Each structure stands twice: as C-alpha cells, then as structure tokens.
Tab-separated table of C-alpha atoms in Angstrom:
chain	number	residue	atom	x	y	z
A	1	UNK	CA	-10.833	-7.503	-12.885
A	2	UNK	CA	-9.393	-7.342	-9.571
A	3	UNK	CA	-9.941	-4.483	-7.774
A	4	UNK	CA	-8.431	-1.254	-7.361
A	5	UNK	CA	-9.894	1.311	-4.686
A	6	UNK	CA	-6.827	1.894	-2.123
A	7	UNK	CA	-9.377	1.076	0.381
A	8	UNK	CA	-12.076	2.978	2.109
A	9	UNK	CA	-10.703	5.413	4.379
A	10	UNK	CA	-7.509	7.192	3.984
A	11	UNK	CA	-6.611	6.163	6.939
A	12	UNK	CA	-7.447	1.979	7.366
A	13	UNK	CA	-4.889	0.907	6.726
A	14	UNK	CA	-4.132	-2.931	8.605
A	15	UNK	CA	-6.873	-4.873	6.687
A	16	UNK	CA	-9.230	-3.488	4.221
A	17	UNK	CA	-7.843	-2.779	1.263
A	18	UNK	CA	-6.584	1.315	2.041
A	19	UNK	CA	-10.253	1.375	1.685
A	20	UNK	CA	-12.030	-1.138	2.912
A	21	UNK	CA	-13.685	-1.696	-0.324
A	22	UNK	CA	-11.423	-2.335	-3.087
A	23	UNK	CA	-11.580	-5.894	-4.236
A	24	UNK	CA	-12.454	-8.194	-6.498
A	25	UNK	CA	-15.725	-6.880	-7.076
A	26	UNK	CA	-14.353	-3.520	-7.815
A	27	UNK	CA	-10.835	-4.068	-8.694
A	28	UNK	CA	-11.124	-0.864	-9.264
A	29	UNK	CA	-11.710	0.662	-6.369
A	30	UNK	CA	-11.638	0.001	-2.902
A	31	UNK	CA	-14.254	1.474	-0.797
A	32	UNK	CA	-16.304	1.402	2.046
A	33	UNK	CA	-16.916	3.287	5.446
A	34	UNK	CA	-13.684	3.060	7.626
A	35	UNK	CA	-15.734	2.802	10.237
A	36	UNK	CA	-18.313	0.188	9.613
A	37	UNK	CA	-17.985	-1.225	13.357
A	38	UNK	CA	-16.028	-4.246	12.857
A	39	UNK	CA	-14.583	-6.107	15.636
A	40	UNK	CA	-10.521	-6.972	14.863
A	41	UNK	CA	-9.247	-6.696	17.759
A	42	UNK	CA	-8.214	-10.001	17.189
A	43	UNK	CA	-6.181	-8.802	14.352
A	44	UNK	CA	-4.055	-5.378	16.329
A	45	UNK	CA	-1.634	-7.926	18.402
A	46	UNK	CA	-1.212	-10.665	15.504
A	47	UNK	CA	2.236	-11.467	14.693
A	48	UNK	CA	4.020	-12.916	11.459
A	49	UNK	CA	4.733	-16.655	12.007
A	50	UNK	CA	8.605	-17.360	12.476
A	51	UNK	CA	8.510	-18.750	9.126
A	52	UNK	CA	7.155	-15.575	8.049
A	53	UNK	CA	9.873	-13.321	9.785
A	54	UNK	CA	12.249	-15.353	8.148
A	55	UNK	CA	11.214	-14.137	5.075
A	56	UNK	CA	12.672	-10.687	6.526
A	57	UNK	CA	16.803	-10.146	6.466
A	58	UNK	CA	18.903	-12.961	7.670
A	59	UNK	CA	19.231	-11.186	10.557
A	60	UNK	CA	15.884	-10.054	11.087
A	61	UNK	CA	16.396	-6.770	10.859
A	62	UNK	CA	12.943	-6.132	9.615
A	63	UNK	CA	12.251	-3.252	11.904
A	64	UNK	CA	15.149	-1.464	10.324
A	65	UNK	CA	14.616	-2.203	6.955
A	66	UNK	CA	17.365	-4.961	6.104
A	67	UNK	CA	15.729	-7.215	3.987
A	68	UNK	CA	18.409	-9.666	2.804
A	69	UNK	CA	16.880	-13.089	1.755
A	70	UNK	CA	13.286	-11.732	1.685
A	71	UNK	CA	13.671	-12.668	-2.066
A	72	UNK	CA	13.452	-16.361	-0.930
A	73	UNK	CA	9.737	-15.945	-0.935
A	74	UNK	CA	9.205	-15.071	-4.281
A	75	UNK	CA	6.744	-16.750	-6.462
A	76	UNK	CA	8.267	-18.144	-9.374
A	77	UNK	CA	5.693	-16.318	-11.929
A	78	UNK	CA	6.606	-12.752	-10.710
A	79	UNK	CA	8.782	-11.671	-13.299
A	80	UNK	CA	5.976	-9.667	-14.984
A	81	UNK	CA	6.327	-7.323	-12.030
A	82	UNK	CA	9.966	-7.478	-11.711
A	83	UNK	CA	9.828	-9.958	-8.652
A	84	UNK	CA	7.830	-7.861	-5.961
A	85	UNK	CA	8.996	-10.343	-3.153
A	86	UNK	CA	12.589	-9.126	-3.439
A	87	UNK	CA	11.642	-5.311	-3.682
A	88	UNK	CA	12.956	-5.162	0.325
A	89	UNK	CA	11.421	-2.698	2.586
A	90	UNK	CA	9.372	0.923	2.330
A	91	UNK	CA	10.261	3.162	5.026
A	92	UNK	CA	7.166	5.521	5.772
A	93	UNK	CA	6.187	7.875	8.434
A	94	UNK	CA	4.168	4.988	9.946
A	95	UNK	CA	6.546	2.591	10.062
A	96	UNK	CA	8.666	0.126	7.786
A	97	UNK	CA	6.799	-2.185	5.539
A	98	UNK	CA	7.104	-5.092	3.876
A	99	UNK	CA	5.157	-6.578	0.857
A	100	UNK	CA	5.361	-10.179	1.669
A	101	UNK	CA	3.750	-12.494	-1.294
A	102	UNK	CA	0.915	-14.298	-0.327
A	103	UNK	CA	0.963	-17.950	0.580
A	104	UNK	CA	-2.469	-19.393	0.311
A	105	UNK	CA	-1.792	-22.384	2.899
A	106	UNK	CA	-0.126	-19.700	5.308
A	107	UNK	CA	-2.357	-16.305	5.068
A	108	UNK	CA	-5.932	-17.586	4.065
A	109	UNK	CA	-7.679	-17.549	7.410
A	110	UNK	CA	-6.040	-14.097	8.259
A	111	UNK	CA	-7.166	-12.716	4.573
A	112	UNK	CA	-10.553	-14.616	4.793
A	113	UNK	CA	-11.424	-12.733	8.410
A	114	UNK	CA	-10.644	-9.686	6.728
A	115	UNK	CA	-12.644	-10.231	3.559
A	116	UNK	CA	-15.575	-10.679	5.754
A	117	UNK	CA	-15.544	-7.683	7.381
A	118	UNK	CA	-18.677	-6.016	6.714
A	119	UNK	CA	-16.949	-2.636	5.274
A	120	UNK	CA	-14.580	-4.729	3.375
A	121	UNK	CA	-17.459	-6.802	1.897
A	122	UNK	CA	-18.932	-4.019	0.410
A	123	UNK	CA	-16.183	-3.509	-1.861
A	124	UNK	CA	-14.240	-6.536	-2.441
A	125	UNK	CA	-17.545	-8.807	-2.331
A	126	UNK	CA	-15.208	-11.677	-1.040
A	127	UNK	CA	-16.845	-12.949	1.972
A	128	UNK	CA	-18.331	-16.260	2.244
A	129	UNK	CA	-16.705	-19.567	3.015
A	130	UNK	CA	-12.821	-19.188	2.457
A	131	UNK	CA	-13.453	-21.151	-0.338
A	132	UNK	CA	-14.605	-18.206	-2.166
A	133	UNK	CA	-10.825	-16.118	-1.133
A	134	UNK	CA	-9.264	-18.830	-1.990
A	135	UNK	CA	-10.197	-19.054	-5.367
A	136	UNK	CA	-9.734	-15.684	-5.544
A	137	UNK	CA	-5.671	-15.853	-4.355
A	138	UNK	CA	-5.399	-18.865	-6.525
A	139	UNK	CA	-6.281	-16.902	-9.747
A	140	UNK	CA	-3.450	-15.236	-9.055
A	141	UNK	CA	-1.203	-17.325	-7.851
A	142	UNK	CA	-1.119	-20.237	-10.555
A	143	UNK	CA	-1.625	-17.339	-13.338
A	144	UNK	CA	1.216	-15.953	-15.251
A	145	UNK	CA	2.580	-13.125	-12.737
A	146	UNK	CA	0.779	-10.103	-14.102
A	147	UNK	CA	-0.677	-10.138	-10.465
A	148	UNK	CA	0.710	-10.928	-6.947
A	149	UNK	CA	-1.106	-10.482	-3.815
A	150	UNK	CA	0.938	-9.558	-1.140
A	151	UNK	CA	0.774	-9.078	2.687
A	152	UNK	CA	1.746	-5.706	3.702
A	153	UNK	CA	3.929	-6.115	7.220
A	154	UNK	CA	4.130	-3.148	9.182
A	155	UNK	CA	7.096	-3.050	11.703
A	156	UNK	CA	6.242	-6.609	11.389
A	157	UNK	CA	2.648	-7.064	12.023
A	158	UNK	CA	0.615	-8.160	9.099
A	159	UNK	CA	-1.867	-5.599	8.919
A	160	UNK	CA	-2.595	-5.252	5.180
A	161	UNK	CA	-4.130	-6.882	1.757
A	162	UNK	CA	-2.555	-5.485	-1.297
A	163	UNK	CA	-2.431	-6.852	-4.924
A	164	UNK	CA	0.055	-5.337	-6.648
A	165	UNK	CA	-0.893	-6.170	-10.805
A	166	UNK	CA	0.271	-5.282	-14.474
A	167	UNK	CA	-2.716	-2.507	-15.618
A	168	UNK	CA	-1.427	-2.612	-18.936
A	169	UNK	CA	-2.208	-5.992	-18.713
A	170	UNK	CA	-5.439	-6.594	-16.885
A	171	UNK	CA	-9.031	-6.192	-18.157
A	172	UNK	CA	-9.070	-2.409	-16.791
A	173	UNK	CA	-6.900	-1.812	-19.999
A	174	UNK	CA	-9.841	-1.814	-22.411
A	175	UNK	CA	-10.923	1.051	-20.190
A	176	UNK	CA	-8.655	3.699	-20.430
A	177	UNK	CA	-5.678	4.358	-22.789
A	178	UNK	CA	-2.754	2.447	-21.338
A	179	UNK	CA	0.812	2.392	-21.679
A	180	UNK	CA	3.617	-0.122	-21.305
A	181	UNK	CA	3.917	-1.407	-17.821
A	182	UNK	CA	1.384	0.610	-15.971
A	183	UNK	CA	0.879	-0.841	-13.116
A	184	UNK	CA	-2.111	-1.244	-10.417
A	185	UNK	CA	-2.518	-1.283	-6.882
A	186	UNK	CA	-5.250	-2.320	-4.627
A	187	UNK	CA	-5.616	-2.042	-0.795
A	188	UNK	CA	-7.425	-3.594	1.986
A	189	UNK	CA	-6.410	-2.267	5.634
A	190	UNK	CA	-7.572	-5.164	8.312
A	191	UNK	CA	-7.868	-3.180	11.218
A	192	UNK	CA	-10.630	-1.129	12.565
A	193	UNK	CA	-8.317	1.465	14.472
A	194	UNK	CA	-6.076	1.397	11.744
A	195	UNK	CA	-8.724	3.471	9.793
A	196	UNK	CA	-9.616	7.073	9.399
A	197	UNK	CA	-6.817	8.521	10.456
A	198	UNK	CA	-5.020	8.873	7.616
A	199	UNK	CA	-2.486	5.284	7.555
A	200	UNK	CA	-4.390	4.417	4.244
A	201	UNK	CA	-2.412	8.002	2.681
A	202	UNK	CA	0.571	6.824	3.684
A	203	UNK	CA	0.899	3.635	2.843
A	204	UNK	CA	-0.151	4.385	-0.358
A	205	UNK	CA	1.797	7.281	-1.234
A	206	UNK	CA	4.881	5.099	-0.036
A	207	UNK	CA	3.470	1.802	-1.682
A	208	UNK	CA	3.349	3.825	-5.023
A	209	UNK	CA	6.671	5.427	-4.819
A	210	UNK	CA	8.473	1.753	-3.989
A	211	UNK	CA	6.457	0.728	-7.107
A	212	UNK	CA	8.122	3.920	-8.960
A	213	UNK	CA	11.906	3.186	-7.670
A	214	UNK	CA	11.591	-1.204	-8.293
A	215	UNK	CA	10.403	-1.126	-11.543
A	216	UNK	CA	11.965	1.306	-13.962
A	217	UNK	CA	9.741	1.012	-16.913
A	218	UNK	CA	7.034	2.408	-15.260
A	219	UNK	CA	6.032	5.513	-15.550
A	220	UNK	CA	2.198	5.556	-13.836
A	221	UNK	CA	0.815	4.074	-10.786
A	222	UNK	CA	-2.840	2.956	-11.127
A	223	UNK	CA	-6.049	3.012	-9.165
A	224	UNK	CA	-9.726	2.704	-9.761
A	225	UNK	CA	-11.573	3.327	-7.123
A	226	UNK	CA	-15.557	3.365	-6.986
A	227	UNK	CA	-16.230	6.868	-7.157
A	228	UNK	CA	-18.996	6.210	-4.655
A	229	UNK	CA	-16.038	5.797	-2.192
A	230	UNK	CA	-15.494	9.411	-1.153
A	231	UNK	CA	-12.850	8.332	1.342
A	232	UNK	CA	-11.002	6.118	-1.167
A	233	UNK	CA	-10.810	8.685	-3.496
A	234	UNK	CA	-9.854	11.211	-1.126
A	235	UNK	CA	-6.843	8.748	0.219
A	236	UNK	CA	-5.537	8.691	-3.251
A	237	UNK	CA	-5.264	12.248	-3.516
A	238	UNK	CA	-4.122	12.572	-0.491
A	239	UNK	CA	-1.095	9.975	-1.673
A	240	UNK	CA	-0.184	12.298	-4.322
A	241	UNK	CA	-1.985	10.475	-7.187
A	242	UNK	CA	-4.251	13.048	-9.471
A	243	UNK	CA	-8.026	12.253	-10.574
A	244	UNK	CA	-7.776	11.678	-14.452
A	245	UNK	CA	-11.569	10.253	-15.615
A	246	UNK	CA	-14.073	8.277	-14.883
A	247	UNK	CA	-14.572	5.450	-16.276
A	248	UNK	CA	-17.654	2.903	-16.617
A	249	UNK	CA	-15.876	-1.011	-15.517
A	250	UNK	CA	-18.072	-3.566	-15.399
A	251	UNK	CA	-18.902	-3.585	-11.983
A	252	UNK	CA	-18.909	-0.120	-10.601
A	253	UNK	CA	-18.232	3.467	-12.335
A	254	UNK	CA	-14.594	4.332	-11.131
A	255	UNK	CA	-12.279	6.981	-10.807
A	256	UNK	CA	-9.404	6.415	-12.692
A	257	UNK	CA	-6.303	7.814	-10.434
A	258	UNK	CA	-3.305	8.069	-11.982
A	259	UNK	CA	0.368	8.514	-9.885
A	260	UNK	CA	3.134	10.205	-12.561
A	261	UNK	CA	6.973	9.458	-12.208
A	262	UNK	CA	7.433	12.764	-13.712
A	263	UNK	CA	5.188	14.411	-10.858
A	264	UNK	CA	5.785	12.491	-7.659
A	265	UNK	CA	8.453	15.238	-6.244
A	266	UNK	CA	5.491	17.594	-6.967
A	267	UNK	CA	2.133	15.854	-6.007
C-alpha cells in the first residue's frame, strides 16, 4: 500500500513527500529528518516545461489561479477520484498550487532524484535505478484510478510528490474501519530549504481542504504516517487533521490521522 506520511518535516515541502518519508514503503506515512543534508539545489530554480504550463489556464494565469484547460491533462482512469487533474488551483499562504497528474515519460527523472534523496529513502524506500519509480508510477497509472500521483506546482515550480488515492479502497482499508470514499494523501517535498519551516503544514492543510471542496462524498481526509516520524505526525496536526489510532500496516506501525468535513472550520 502506497504510502501515506505527509512527509517528514512540517515544513519540506518541494520534494519529499510533506515528510520526506512517506512512500511506498510506508504508504502510510511519510517520514524522515527534514534535514538529512541533501543537495537539491538543482531542484529550487527548476521550471515546468512549456508543455507543462500549458496544462495551466489558457492564458497562463497559473500564478493567479485561472486554471481553464488544466483538465486536458487528465488521465482517463481518474474518475474514482472525481478527475483530480481538473480540480484547478489551491490558493495557500505559500503560494498557489497546482496538482498536475503525473506523466511518467515527462516527470520520472525529476521524481526519481527526489526518491533518492537519502531522507526521502528512508520512507518511501524508492531509490534505486528509475526503473524501480517507474514501476512504482506505473502501478498507478495503468490501474483503475483509485490512485493518481500528481506533481504539486507551486507558483509554478514543481516542487512536490503527492499521490492523492481512494482509502476506502486501498489495502489500508483492512486496517481501520472505513467509510465510503475516504480518501488518502501522501507527500514528498523535493527541496531541502523547502523543509522545516513549516511549508509541509500548509500544503497539507490546503491539499486536504481542496480534497474536501472537489469531491463531495467525502467526508475524511486520510493519512498514515510512521509514528516513528515525529515531524510527520506533528505536520498533520499542525494541518488540522486529529490523531485517531494506531494501527499495525504491514510495513511500519502508523498513526492513523484523520481530517473531518464536519471539523475543518474548527481544527
């Protein structure tokens, strides 16, 4: 099951999963020390592709939020989760974002640098050849929808991993008592400086309500991070999600974190 941690540090957020270690091998939890000294500068400048930006509104307006014809990115298996590529922009205190699916042939080396950043590693046990994040994106991308892994755009610069899946739906399910159309996030923030300083929070709190407003038949956001990933956990509650169990998943013990419709105005 793919993983869930928002990410390390409450505040990576450009490439490592919120938390630098929520993947794959945790899909429940990203974790992992902001910190862990990993060079991406290469990463801080990068800018989306043309075709990428035209994506964005027709008349790239993506700094301002406009969106229009964003939706001709969708994949066509994304119905499970109401067709995430069309959900337009997030406005947050950081910035605008945009969850842009994930084209294997376009985003693997960028993805693939990130996955082998030691913090990330940790968490999302992805690195290797980019044969091994490749099979990983593929899973998801010629499955049935109940998953889509997404580039998160900020002001334009990709700086962000995040799958956005069907819980209700996904192996974590046998786990914990589900409901119709709960639905998961996980979180990988690329960027060294983009960590511990509280970007992981934010994204996720915003991430979670755009999740909340697109798809009306949800009524809980998701996460599982590994509860050995203090600032994950911390970055979730700092995003206005509440601690409701642990639970034992096959690779790590988790905390379940659960974000309520019915309390987001309060949390």
């Amino acid at each position: 099951m793919p993983p869930t941690d928002a990410s390390t540090d409450a505040g990576t957020a450009r490439a490592t999963r919120l938390d630098p270690g929520s993947g794959p091998g945790s899909r429940a939890g990203t974790g992992s020390d902001p910190g862990a000294g990993t060079d991406c500068e290469d990463t801080l400048d990068l800018r989306l592709p043309d075709e990428l930006i035209a994506l964005f509104a027709g008349d790239t307006g993506s700094r301002d939020g406009n969106s229009a014809g964003i939706a001709d990115g969708i994949p066509e298996g994304d119905d499970l989760l109401d067709r995430v590529g069309g959900w337009g922009p997030a406005k947050t205190p950081a910035g605008v974002l945009h969850l842009v699916p994930v084209r294997a042939e376009r985003d693997l080396p960028l993805i693939h640098r990130w996955m082998n950043d030691p913090a990330v590693a940790a968490f999302w046990e992805l690195a290797g050849p980019e044969s091994v994040v490749e099979d990983h994106l593929l899973q998801q991308l010629d499955g049935d929808g109940r998953s889509v892994p997404c580039l998160g755009a900020l002001d334009g610069i990709p700086m962000s991993y995040w799958e956005i899946y069907r819980a209700d739906l996904d192996p974590l399910a046998r786990h914990y008592p589900a409901r119709p159309h709960d639905t998961g996030i996980h979180l990988l923030i690329g960027g060294v400086a983009d960590r511990g300083r509280g970007l992981g929070s934010t994204l996720l709190r915003a991430v979670a309500d755009h999740v909340l407003d697109k798809r009306p038949s949800c009524a809980r956001v998701i996460a599982e991070p590994d509860l050995r990933n203090t600032p994950s956990v911390s970055a979730f509650l700092s995003a206005g999600f509440r601690f409701s169990a642990e639970v034992d998943l096959p690779d790590k013990r988790a905390a379940l974190m659960i974000r309520d419709r019915a309390l987001r105005d309060l949390l």
